[in-house]
Coordinates of C-alpha atoms in Angstrom, one line a residue:
Chain A
M122 CA -12.5 233.4 -2.4
L123 CA -11.1 233.9 -5.7
S124 CA -9.4 237.2 -4.8
S125 CA -7.5 235.8 -1.8
Y126 CA -6.4 232.9 -3.6
L127 CA -5.0 235.3 -6.4
Q128 CA -3.0 237.3 -3.8
G129 CA 0.6 237.3 -5.0
N130 CA -0.2 235.0 -7.9
T131 CA -0.5 237.6 -10.8
T132 CA 1.6 238.5 -13.4
F133 CA 1.6 241.5 -15.9
L134 CA 3.6 241.2 -19.0
E135 CA 4.3 243.0 -22.2
R136 CA 4.4 240.1 -24.5
V137 CA 5.4 236.4 -24.7
S138 CA 6.9 234.5 -27.6
S139 CA 4.7 231.4 -27.6
W140 CA 1.5 230.1 -26.1
E141 CA 3.7 227.5 -24.3
E142 CA 5.5 230.3 -22.8
S143 CA 2.3 231.9 -21.6
I144 CA 1.2 229.1 -20.0
Q145 CA 4.9 228.7 -18.1
A146 CA 4.8 232.4 -17.2
A147 CA 1.2 232.4 -15.8
A148 CA 2.2 229.1 -13.7
Q149 CA 5.4 230.4 -12.3
P150 CA 3.9 231.7 -9.1
L151 CA 2.1 228.5 -8.3
L152 CA 5.1 226.7 -9.0
E153 CA 7.5 228.9 -6.9
K154 CA 4.6 228.6 -3.8
G155 CA 4.9 224.8 -4.2
F156 CA 1.3 224.3 -5.4
I157 CA 2.2 222.6 -8.5
T158 CA 5.4 220.7 -9.8
A159 CA 7.1 221.6 -13.2
Q160 CA 5.5 218.2 -14.3
Y161 CA 1.9 220.0 -14.0
I162 CA 3.1 222.6 -16.4
E163 CA 4.3 220.3 -18.7
E164 CA 1.0 218.4 -18.7
M165 CA -1.1 221.5 -19.2
I166 CA 1.0 222.3 -22.2
Q167 CA 0.8 218.7 -23.4
N168 CA -3.1 218.9 -22.8
V169 CA -3.5 221.7 -25.4
N170 CA -1.3 219.5 -27.9
T171 CA -3.4 216.2 -27.2
N172 CA -6.9 217.8 -26.8
G173 CA -6.8 220.9 -28.8
P174 CA -6.9 224.7 -27.5
Y175 CA -10.2 223.8 -25.7
I176 CA -8.8 225.7 -22.8
V177 CA -9.2 228.8 -24.5
I178 CA -12.6 229.2 -22.7
A179 CA -14.0 232.3 -24.3
P180 CA -12.3 235.1 -26.7
G181 CA -9.2 236.1 -25.5
I182 CA -9.3 234.2 -22.1
A183 CA -7.6 230.9 -21.5
M184 CA -8.0 228.8 -18.4
P185 CA -5.1 226.4 -18.9
H186 CA -5.3 223.1 -16.6
A187 CA -4.9 219.2 -16.7
R188 CA -5.9 216.3 -15.0
N189 CA -4.1 215.9 -11.5
E190 CA -1.9 212.9 -12.1
G191 CA 0.0 213.8 -8.8
G192 CA 1.4 217.3 -10.2
V193 CA -1.0 219.3 -8.2
I194 CA 0.0 219.6 -4.4
K195 CA -2.5 222.2 -3.3
T196 CA -5.4 223.6 -5.1
G197 CA -4.8 227.1 -6.5
I198 CA -5.3 229.6 -9.3
S199 CA -2.9 232.0 -10.7
F200 CA -3.5 235.2 -13.4
L201 CA -1.4 236.2 -16.3
K202 CA -2.3 239.4 -18.2
L203 CA -0.5 240.1 -21.5
Q204 CA -0.4 243.7 -23.3
H205 CA -0.3 242.2 -26.6
P206 CA -2.0 238.6 -27.2
V207 CA -0.4 235.5 -28.1
V208 CA -1.7 232.9 -30.6
Y209 CA -2.9 229.4 -29.6
P210 CA -3.4 226.8 -31.9
D211 CA -6.3 227.4 -34.4
H212 CA -5.4 231.1 -34.5
K213 CA -7.0 231.7 -31.0
E214 CA -5.7 235.0 -29.5
V215 CA -5.4 235.0 -26.0
N216 CA -4.3 238.0 -23.5
I217 CA -5.8 236.7 -20.3
L218 CA -4.9 233.6 -18.6
F219 CA -6.2 231.8 -15.2
V220 CA -4.1 228.9 -14.5
L221 CA -6.0 226.2 -12.6
A222 CA -4.5 223.9 -10.4
A223 CA -7.3 221.5 -8.8
V224 CA -6.4 218.5 -6.5
D225 CA -9.5 216.7 -7.2
S226 CA -12.6 217.7 -9.2
S227 CA -14.6 219.3 -6.2
E228 CA -12.3 221.0 -3.9
H229 CA -11.8 224.0 -6.2
L230 CA -15.7 224.7 -7.2
E231 CA -16.0 227.8 -5.1
L232 CA -13.1 229.4 -7.1
I233 CA -14.6 228.3 -10.2
S234 CA -17.9 229.7 -9.1
D235 CA -16.5 233.0 -8.4
L236 CA -14.4 233.0 -11.5
S237 CA -17.7 232.4 -13.4
S238 CA -19.3 235.4 -12.0
L239 CA -16.3 237.4 -13.0
L240 CA -16.1 236.2 -16.5
I241 CA -19.8 236.8 -17.3
D242 CA -19.8 240.0 -15.9
E243 CA -19.3 242.4 -18.9
E244 CA -18.8 245.5 -17.2
I245 CA -16.2 244.3 -14.8
M246 CA -14.4 242.2 -17.4
D247 CA -14.4 245.6 -19.6
K248 CA -12.4 247.2 -16.7
L249 CA -10.1 244.0 -16.0
H250 CA -9.1 244.4 -19.6
H251 CA -7.5 247.8 -18.7
A252 CA -6.2 246.7 -15.2
L253 CA -2.4 247.1 -15.0
Q254 CA -1.4 245.9 -11.4
E255 CA -2.6 243.1 -9.0
Q256 CA -4.4 245.6 -6.6
E257 CA -6.7 246.7 -9.4
L258 CA -7.5 243.2 -10.4
I259 CA -8.3 242.2 -6.8
Q260 CA -10.6 245.0 -6.2
L261 CA -12.6 244.2 -9.4
I262 CA -12.7 240.5 -8.5
Q263 CA -14.3 241.5 -4.9
Q264 CA -16.9 243.2 -6.5
V265 CA -18.4 240.1 -8.0
E266 CA -17.6 237.8 -5.2
E267 CA -20.4 236.4 -2.9
Chain B
M80 CA -60.3 216.0 1.6
A81 CA -59.2 218.6 -0.8
N82 CA -55.7 218.0 0.8
V83 CA -55.5 214.6 0.6
T84 CA -56.2 214.7 -3.1
N85 CA -53.6 217.5 -3.5
V86 CA -51.1 215.3 -1.9
A87 CA -51.8 212.1 -4.0
H88 CA -51.7 214.3 -6.9
A89 CA -48.2 215.9 -6.1
K90 CA -46.9 212.4 -5.3
S91 CA -47.8 210.4 -8.1
P92 CA -45.8 211.9 -10.9
S93 CA -42.7 211.5 -8.9
T94 CA -43.1 208.0 -8.2
R95 CA -43.8 207.2 -11.7
A96 CA -40.8 209.2 -12.7
R97 CA -38.7 207.2 -10.2
I98 CA -40.0 203.8 -11.6
Q99 CA -39.5 205.0 -15.0
A100 CA -35.7 206.1 -14.2
F101 CA -35.3 202.5 -12.6
G102 CA -36.6 201.0 -15.8
G103 CA -34.2 203.2 -17.8
F104 CA -31.4 202.2 -15.4
L105 CA -32.0 198.4 -15.9
T106 CA -32.1 199.0 -19.8
N107 CA -29.2 201.0 -20.0
M108 CA -27.1 198.4 -17.9
V109 CA -28.3 195.7 -20.4
L110 CA -28.4 197.2 -23.9
P111 CA -24.5 198.1 -24.2
N112 CA -23.8 194.5 -23.8
I113 CA -26.2 192.9 -26.0
G114 CA -23.4 192.4 -28.5
A115 CA -22.0 190.2 -26.3
F116 CA -24.8 188.2 -25.8
I117 CA -25.3 187.8 -29.5
A118 CA -21.6 186.7 -30.0
W119 CA -21.9 183.9 -27.4
G120 CA -25.2 183.0 -29.0
I121 CA -23.8 182.5 -32.4
L122 CA -20.9 180.6 -31.0
T123 CA -23.2 178.4 -28.9
A124 CA -25.6 177.7 -31.9
L125 CA -22.8 176.6 -33.8
F126 CA -20.4 174.7 -31.9
I127 CA -22.1 173.0 -29.1
P128 CA -22.4 169.1 -29.5
T129 CA -26.2 169.6 -30.6
G130 CA -25.4 172.5 -32.7
W131 CA -24.9 173.2 -36.6
I132 CA -21.3 172.4 -36.8
P133 CA -20.3 170.9 -33.6
N134 CA -16.7 171.7 -32.5
E135 CA -15.6 170.3 -29.3
N136 CA -12.4 172.8 -29.0
L137 CA -14.3 176.1 -29.9
A138 CA -17.1 174.9 -27.5
K139 CA -14.7 175.3 -24.6
I140 CA -15.7 179.1 -24.8
V141 CA -19.2 178.5 -24.3
S142 CA -19.3 178.1 -20.7
P143 CA -16.6 180.5 -19.7
A144 CA -18.3 183.3 -21.5
I145 CA -21.7 182.9 -20.0
T146 CA -20.4 182.3 -16.5
Y147 CA -17.8 185.0 -16.4
L148 CA -17.7 187.3 -19.5
L149 CA -21.5 188.3 -19.6
P150 CA -22.3 188.8 -16.0
L151 CA -18.9 190.8 -15.4
L152 CA -19.9 192.9 -18.4
L153 CA -23.2 193.7 -16.6
A154 CA -21.8 194.3 -13.3
I155 CA -19.0 196.7 -14.8
T156 CA -21.7 198.6 -16.7
G157 CA -23.8 198.8 -13.7
G158 CA -21.1 200.0 -11.6
R159 CA -20.0 202.6 -14.1
M160 CA -23.3 204.0 -14.2
V161 CA -23.3 204.9 -10.6
A162 CA -19.8 205.7 -9.8
G163 CA -17.8 206.1 -13.0
Q164 CA -14.7 204.0 -13.7
R165 CA -14.3 203.4 -10.0
G166 CA -17.7 201.9 -9.8
A167 CA -17.0 199.8 -12.7
V168 CA -14.0 198.3 -11.0
M169 CA -16.0 197.5 -7.7
G170 CA -18.7 196.1 -9.6
A171 CA -16.6 193.4 -11.5
I172 CA -14.9 192.9 -7.9
G173 CA -18.2 192.2 -6.2
A174 CA -19.5 190.0 -9.3
I175 CA -16.7 187.7 -9.5
G176 CA -17.7 186.6 -5.8
L177 CA -21.1 185.8 -7.0
I178 CA -20.1 184.2 -10.1
V179 CA -17.7 181.7 -8.4
G180 CA -20.0 181.2 -5.5
S181 CA -22.9 179.9 -7.5
E182 CA -23.0 177.1 -10.2
I183 CA -25.3 178.8 -12.5
P184 CA -24.7 182.2 -14.9
M185 CA -25.2 185.0 -12.4
F186 CA -27.2 187.5 -14.3
L187 CA -29.6 189.0 -12.2
G188 CA -27.0 188.8 -9.0
A189 CA -24.6 190.8 -11.3
M190 CA -27.1 193.6 -12.2
I191 CA -27.4 193.8 -8.4
I192 CA -24.0 193.8 -7.1
G193 CA -22.4 195.8 -10.1
P194 CA -24.5 199.0 -8.8
L195 CA -24.3 198.2 -5.5
G196 CA -20.5 198.0 -5.7
G197 CA -20.5 201.3 -7.4
W198 CA -22.7 202.9 -4.7
V199 CA -20.4 201.7 -1.8
I200 CA -17.2 203.2 -3.5
K201 CA -19.3 206.3 -4.2
K202 CA -20.5 206.7 -0.7
F203 CA -16.8 205.9 0.6
D204 CA -15.3 208.6 -1.6
K205 CA -17.9 211.0 -0.4
M206 CA -17.1 210.4 3.1
L207 CA -13.3 210.9 2.5
E208 CA -13.6 214.0 0.4
N209 CA -11.2 216.6 1.1
K210 CA -9.7 214.7 4.1
V211 CA -6.9 212.9 2.2
P212 CA -3.7 214.5 2.8
A213 CA -2.2 216.0 -0.4
G214 CA -0.2 213.4 -2.2
F215 CA -1.9 210.2 -0.8
E216 CA -4.9 210.4 -3.2
M217 CA -3.5 207.8 -5.5
I218 CA -2.8 205.5 -2.6
V219 CA -6.1 206.1 -0.8
N220 CA -8.0 205.6 -3.9
N221 CA -6.4 202.3 -4.9
F222 CA -6.4 200.9 -1.4
S223 CA -10.1 201.8 -0.8
I224 CA -11.1 199.9 -3.7
G225 CA -8.8 197.2 -3.0
I226 CA -10.1 196.7 0.6
L227 CA -13.8 197.4 0.2
G228 CA -13.6 195.2 -3.0
F229 CA -11.9 192.5 -0.9
F230 CA -15.0 192.6 1.5
L231 CA -17.6 192.8 -1.3
M232 CA -15.9 189.8 -3.0
V233 CA -16.1 187.5 0.1
F234 CA -19.6 188.9 1.0
S235 CA -20.8 188.0 -2.3
F236 CA -19.3 184.5 -2.4
Y237 CA -20.8 183.3 0.9
F238 CA -24.2 185.2 0.4
I239 CA -25.0 183.7 -3.3
G240 CA -24.5 179.8 -2.7
P241 CA -27.6 179.5 -0.1
V242 CA -29.6 181.8 -2.2
I243 CA -29.1 179.8 -5.2
E244 CA -29.7 176.4 -3.4
S245 CA -32.9 177.7 -1.9
A246 CA -34.3 178.9 -5.1
N247 CA -33.5 175.6 -6.8
N248 CA -35.4 174.0 -4.2
F249 CA -38.2 176.3 -4.3
V250 CA -38.6 175.7 -8.3
T251 CA -38.4 172.2 -8.0
S252 CA -40.9 171.6 -5.2
A253 CA -43.0 174.3 -6.9
I254 CA -43.0 172.4 -10.0
R255 CA -43.4 168.9 -8.5
A256 CA -46.6 170.3 -6.7
L257 CA -48.1 171.9 -10.1
V258 CA -47.4 168.7 -12.0
D259 CA -49.4 166.9 -9.3
T260 CA -52.5 168.9 -10.0
G261 CA -52.5 167.9 -13.5
F262 CA -53.0 171.4 -14.8
L263 CA -50.0 172.0 -17.0
P264 CA -50.3 175.5 -18.2
L265 CA -49.8 176.6 -14.6
L266 CA -46.3 175.5 -14.8
S267 CA -45.5 178.6 -17.1
L268 CA -45.9 180.6 -13.6
I269 CA -42.6 178.8 -12.4
N270 CA -40.9 178.2 -15.7
E271 CA -40.5 181.6 -17.3
P272 CA -39.2 183.5 -14.3
A273 CA -37.1 180.3 -13.4
K274 CA -35.6 180.4 -17.3
V275 CA -34.7 184.2 -17.2
L276 CA -32.9 183.6 -13.8
F277 CA -30.8 181.0 -15.5
L278 CA -32.4 177.9 -13.8
N279 CA -33.4 176.6 -17.2
N280 CA -31.0 173.8 -17.1
V281 CA -32.2 172.9 -13.6
I282 CA -35.9 172.7 -14.7
D283 CA -35.5 171.2 -18.2
Q284 CA -32.7 168.6 -17.5
G285 CA -33.5 167.9 -13.8
I286 CA -37.4 167.6 -13.9
Y287 CA -39.0 167.9 -17.3
Y288 CA -36.9 165.5 -19.3
P289 CA -37.0 162.8 -16.8
L290 CA -40.7 163.0 -16.4
G291 CA -40.8 163.2 -20.3
M292 CA -38.5 160.1 -20.8
Q293 CA -41.0 158.2 -18.3
E294 CA -43.9 159.3 -20.4
T295 CA -42.4 158.4 -23.7
L296 CA -41.9 154.8 -22.7
N297 CA -45.5 154.4 -22.5
A298 CA -46.8 156.7 -25.0
G299 CA -44.1 157.1 -27.3
K300 CA -44.1 161.1 -26.9
S301 CA -44.4 163.5 -24.1
I302 CA -45.5 167.0 -23.5
Y303 CA -43.2 167.6 -20.7
F304 CA -40.3 168.1 -23.5
M305 CA -42.2 171.1 -24.2
V306 CA -43.5 173.0 -21.4
A307 CA -40.4 174.9 -20.7
S308 CA -38.6 174.7 -24.4
N309 CA -41.1 176.4 -26.7
P310 CA -39.2 179.0 -28.6
G311 CA -42.5 180.8 -29.2
P312 CA -42.9 183.1 -26.1
G313 CA -39.3 184.2 -26.6
L314 CA -40.0 184.9 -30.3
G315 CA -43.0 187.0 -29.6
L316 CA -41.3 188.9 -27.1
L317 CA -38.2 189.8 -29.4
L318 CA -40.7 190.5 -32.2
A319 CA -42.5 193.0 -29.9
Y320 CA -39.2 194.8 -29.3
T321 CA -38.3 194.8 -33.0
L322 CA -41.4 196.6 -33.7
F323 CA -42.0 198.7 -30.5
G324 CA -38.8 198.8 -28.4
N325 CA -36.7 201.9 -27.9
K326 CA -34.1 202.7 -30.6
I327 CA -31.2 200.3 -29.7
A328 CA -33.4 197.6 -28.7
R329 CA -35.2 197.6 -32.0
R330 CA -31.9 197.1 -33.7
T331 CA -30.6 194.4 -32.0
A332 CA -33.8 192.4 -31.3
P333 CA -33.8 191.0 -35.1
G334 CA -30.5 189.3 -34.4
A335 CA -31.5 187.9 -31.4
I336 CA -34.5 186.3 -33.1
I337 CA -32.4 184.2 -35.3
I338 CA -30.4 183.0 -32.8
H339 CA -33.0 182.3 -30.2
F340 CA -35.8 180.7 -32.7
F341 CA -33.5 179.2 -35.3
G342 CA -30.5 178.4 -33.2
G343 CA -32.7 177.6 -30.1
I344 CA -30.3 179.5 -27.7
H345 CA -33.1 180.8 -25.3
E346 CA -30.6 183.0 -23.5
L347 CA -30.6 185.7 -26.1
Y348 CA -34.0 187.0 -25.0
F349 CA -33.3 186.7 -21.5
P350 CA -31.5 190.4 -21.4
Y351 CA -34.7 191.8 -23.2
V352 CA -36.8 190.5 -19.9
L353 CA -34.4 191.5 -17.6
M354 CA -34.3 195.2 -19.1
K355 CA -38.2 195.5 -18.4
P356 CA -39.2 192.8 -15.9
V357 CA -42.7 193.2 -16.2
T358 CA -42.4 191.6 -19.6
I359 CA -42.2 188.3 -17.8
L360 CA -46.1 188.5 -17.7
A361 CA -45.9 188.0 -21.4
M362 CA -43.7 185.3 -21.3
I363 CA -46.0 183.6 -18.9
A364 CA -49.0 184.1 -20.8
G365 CA -47.2 182.9 -24.2
G366 CA -45.9 179.8 -22.2
M367 CA -49.4 179.1 -20.9
S368 CA -51.2 179.4 -24.1
G369 CA -48.7 177.2 -25.9
I370 CA -49.1 174.4 -23.2
T371 CA -53.0 174.7 -23.4
I372 CA -52.6 174.3 -27.4
F373 CA -50.3 171.3 -27.0
R374 CA -52.6 169.7 -24.5
L375 CA -55.9 170.4 -26.5
F376 CA -54.4 168.7 -29.4
D377 CA -52.8 166.2 -27.3
V378 CA -49.2 166.3 -28.7
G379 CA -45.8 165.6 -27.7
L380 CA -42.1 165.3 -28.7
V381 CA -40.1 162.3 -28.7
A382 CA -37.2 163.7 -27.0
G383 CA -35.8 166.6 -25.2
P384 CA -35.3 169.4 -27.9
S385 CA -31.8 170.8 -27.0
P386 CA -31.2 173.5 -27.9
G387 CA -34.9 174.6 -28.2
S388 CA -35.1 175.7 -31.7
I389 CA -37.8 175.3 -33.9
F390 CA -35.8 172.9 -36.1
A391 CA -35.1 170.8 -33.3
Y392 CA -39.0 170.8 -32.4
L393 CA -39.9 169.9 -35.8
A394 CA -37.2 167.0 -36.2
L395 CA -38.4 165.6 -32.8
T396 CA -42.3 166.0 -33.6
P397 CA -43.8 162.2 -34.2
K398 CA -46.0 161.7 -37.1
G399 CA -49.5 163.4 -37.1
N400 CA -48.7 165.8 -34.3
F401 CA -47.3 168.6 -36.7
I402 CA -50.1 170.7 -36.7
G403 CA -50.6 170.7 -32.9
I404 CA -46.9 171.7 -32.4
I405 CA -46.8 174.3 -34.9
L406 CA -49.8 175.6 -33.7
G407 CA -48.8 175.7 -30.1
V408 CA -45.6 177.4 -30.9
A409 CA -47.4 179.8 -33.3
V410 CA -50.1 180.7 -30.6
A411 CA -47.5 181.2 -27.8
T412 CA -45.6 183.6 -30.1
A413 CA -48.7 185.4 -30.7
V414 CA -49.8 185.9 -27.2
S415 CA -46.4 186.7 -25.8
F416 CA -46.0 189.5 -29.0
I417 CA -49.4 191.0 -28.1
V418 CA -48.8 191.2 -24.2
T419 CA -45.2 192.6 -24.8
S420 CA -46.2 195.0 -27.4
I421 CA -49.0 196.4 -24.8
I422 CA -46.3 196.5 -22.0
L423 CA -43.9 198.5 -24.3
K424 CA -46.7 200.8 -25.5
L425 CA -47.7 201.6 -21.8
S426 CA -44.5 201.9 -20.4
K427 CA -42.8 204.1 -23.1
Q428 CA -40.4 206.3 -21.6
P429 CA -40.6 209.9 -22.1
D430 CA -37.3 210.2 -23.8
N431 CA -38.6 208.1 -26.4
E432 CA -39.1 209.4 -30.0
E433 CA -42.3 207.9 -30.3
E434 CA -43.6 209.6 -27.2
F435 CA -42.0 212.6 -28.4
T436 CA -43.8 212.4 -31.7
A437 CA -47.0 211.7 -29.9
S438 CA -46.5 214.8 -27.4
V439 CA -45.6 216.7 -30.7
E440 CA -49.1 215.5 -32.3
K441 CA -50.9 216.2 -28.8
A442 CA -49.4 219.5 -28.9
Q443 CA -50.4 220.4 -32.5
T444 CA -54.1 220.0 -31.7
M445 CA -53.5 223.0 -29.7
K446 CA -53.7 225.4 -32.3
A447 CA -52.4 228.5 -30.7
E448 CA -49.0 227.1 -30.3
G449 CA -49.0 225.3 -33.5
K450 CA -46.3 226.8 -35.3
Q451 CA -43.4 226.4 -32.4
V452 CA -44.4 222.6 -32.3
M453 CA -44.2 222.3 -36.0
Q454 CA -40.7 223.8 -36.0
A455 CA -39.9 221.5 -33.1
S456 CA -40.7 218.5 -35.1
I457 CA -38.6 219.7 -38.0
H458 CA -35.6 219.3 -35.8
P459 CA -36.1 216.0 -33.8
L460 CA -34.0 215.6 -30.6
H461 CA -32.5 212.6 -29.4
S462 CA -34.4 213.1 -26.2
D463 CA -37.2 215.5 -25.4
K464 CA -36.2 215.3 -21.7
L465 CA -34.0 218.0 -20.5
A466 CA -33.5 217.4 -16.7
K467 CA -29.9 216.5 -16.8
V468 CA -27.2 218.6 -18.4
S469 CA -23.7 217.4 -18.1
F470 CA -20.5 219.6 -19.0
A471 CA -17.2 217.3 -19.9
C472 CA -13.9 217.9 -20.4
D473 CA -10.7 215.8 -20.5
A474 CA -10.0 216.3 -16.7
G475 CA -13.5 216.9 -15.5
A476 CA -12.3 219.7 -13.2
G477 CA -11.5 222.8 -15.3
S478 CA -13.3 224.0 -18.2
S479 CA -16.3 221.6 -17.6
A480 CA -16.6 223.0 -14.1
L481 CA -16.6 226.5 -15.3
G482 CA -19.1 225.8 -18.1
A483 CA -21.3 223.9 -15.7
T484 CA -21.1 226.8 -13.0
T485 CA -21.8 229.5 -15.6
F486 CA -24.7 227.7 -17.1
R487 CA -26.3 227.0 -13.5
K488 CA -26.0 231.0 -12.9
R489 CA -27.8 231.7 -16.3
L490 CA -30.6 229.4 -15.2
Q491 CA -30.9 230.9 -11.8
K492 CA -31.1 234.2 -13.4
K493 CA -34.1 233.1 -15.4
A494 CA -35.5 231.4 -12.3
I495 CA -35.5 228.0 -13.9
E496 CA -35.5 225.1 -11.5
G497 CA -35.3 221.4 -11.5
I498 CA -32.3 221.1 -14.1
E499 CA -29.2 219.4 -12.8
V500 CA -26.2 220.6 -14.4
K501 CA -22.8 219.0 -13.6
H502 CA -19.7 218.5 -14.8
F503 CA -17.6 215.2 -15.4
R504 CA -14.7 213.6 -17.2
I505 CA -16.0 212.8 -20.7
E506 CA -15.8 209.2 -20.1
D507 CA -17.6 209.3 -16.5
V508 CA -20.7 211.1 -18.0
P509 CA -23.4 209.1 -16.1
K510 CA -25.8 207.3 -18.4
D511 CA -29.1 209.3 -17.2
T512 CA -27.7 212.5 -18.7
D513 CA -29.9 213.9 -21.4
V514 CA -27.5 216.3 -22.8
I515 CA -23.7 216.4 -23.1
V516 CA -21.9 219.8 -23.5
V517 CA -18.4 219.5 -24.7
H518 CA -16.0 221.7 -26.4
K519 CA -15.7 221.1 -30.1
D520 CA -12.2 219.8 -29.8
L521 CA -13.3 217.1 -27.6
S522 CA -16.5 216.3 -29.4
D523 CA -15.3 213.2 -31.2
R524 CA -14.3 211.6 -27.9
A525 CA -17.6 212.4 -26.3
R526 CA -19.6 211.1 -29.2
L527 CA -17.3 207.8 -29.0
A528 CA -18.1 207.5 -25.5
H529 CA -21.7 208.2 -25.5
P530 CA -23.1 207.3 -28.9
D531 CA -26.5 207.4 -27.9
K532 CA -26.5 210.8 -26.1
R533 CA -27.3 214.3 -27.6
V534 CA -23.9 216.2 -27.8
I535 CA -23.8 220.0 -27.9
T536 CA -20.6 221.3 -29.1
I537 CA -19.4 224.6 -27.9
E538 CA -16.3 226.9 -28.5
N539 CA -16.7 229.4 -25.6
Y540 CA -17.8 228.1 -22.2
L541 CA -19.3 231.5 -21.3
D542 CA -21.2 232.5 -24.1
D543 CA -21.8 230.3 -27.0
P544 CA -24.6 230.3 -29.5
N545 CA -25.3 226.8 -28.9
L546 CA -25.5 227.3 -25.2
A547 CA -27.8 230.1 -25.6
Q548 CA -30.2 227.7 -27.9
L549 CA -30.1 225.1 -25.3
L550 CA -31.0 227.7 -22.5
N551 CA -33.9 228.7 -24.9
E552 CA -35.0 225.3 -25.2
I553 CA -34.9 224.7 -21.5
E554 CA -36.8 227.9 -20.8
K555 CA -39.7 227.0 -23.3
R556 CA -40.9 223.8 -21.4

């Protein structure tokens, strides 16, 4: 499920200048496809400003998201990989981002489940760090999907 | 035969667990609101016309606070425990119907309608899940509560009137019948439950005080003034909670004692009975023994003690009756204290510290594992139960869901079953959760929202040393 949701939603960049920009860049595909509004991107950034960088869920990996206050139109997920990490508050370096847009707190759980399988598989994650384009990423994810 | 015993064996723990869970539910509904009871109690003891410093103006708060504020708080807490903030709103809407529909403070009713309201909206939300077109969630959410709440409000309004009336009629006729038997201690069978259900004014001012005044005209004193107003049983119950109750009850009961026993505001002990309904037996036993002593010494009061404090009692005691009166109060206190203590001891919840210590001690006798147990007792936990683990975050959708999913997978890998791992918005974590897992950036908020819970903080949702330790702990049991 995760792999099909990510189709066409991935971005690979050399670097970005700020963590705010990393969220904007990562969320861009969802915005273009009309899954989210620009407001939601603002809310994700605001979420870090208010609650701290807890969206950095593991070293190097961030999962920007926010409460749906109307900014999420359709449940979706997008991906950004940075060649050079960007620094989040509290000096946390991040180079992989999964932007999560969830309509409510249950619809996207299958997505989350696949994402979790992916993130805890060290071997696959190792390869993911070296992936350079969407097709490689999708194939890796397909290996862990149920 | 063997089969039958097996089945019975397998069934009994789960039934017990369910009863315990229910008891815990009542406790959790009442305890967070004890402070409001105490505030009301202080206000009442001070300012009512028979209070310490009567103040007509401030006394205006007394009635609305006990009629509206306290039942609404209970209903809100009950609703929230079932279905989060939406449940709380439904609970309050349902309760206002009850409150206005009845003429007495609707505590028990609020404790039923609150969770019921929460349950209704939870079921409804479940039914609509994933069926609401995008963009309409807000409208559907608000109108579902609005419309269902409207019906619940009207239903509880019309439902409660007849219920209260028949309860009043039943209590009144039952008391008359018992008075006719001449064996007064039996009256406690009706008095104590009726008091806790807030029919205390009905029975005292409606039945006993008129009887008492009649008797006083002939004999100069009457026992009827004391059959339902003895502050002893309530004092005994609160003392038992002070010594043997769970942590929070233990801390609040002493304050309640002062307001109840010296201020004469009996309502203060009611929530403690509602928390563990079986303690009504202690109240009945205490009331009965008090009446028996009063009878034995043939004592009475010269007027109705209102409020029923120890001072009002002593002030209204005629000459020569002091020993009997004091003894009656003291014995009632002792009896209800002993019975409540036994009940509290027997029904100790497994999530209690004492139980934890006891189980540690028990385990210590098993020498083989002695070492581990010692270690466990060095680091006592808030709770030794680990059946429900809740991951929480700001939205209750993203990182908490990822954390919960990952943790479930780890449990699965170790073939550990029977642990419920879910994700929530911090404020919506249900009250029966054993452990809350939250990111360190959000831990202050989690502790503020759930001061009595064990909170584990993590920095890594996938692989954190604190999560590994929790997994270890779960695995060991």
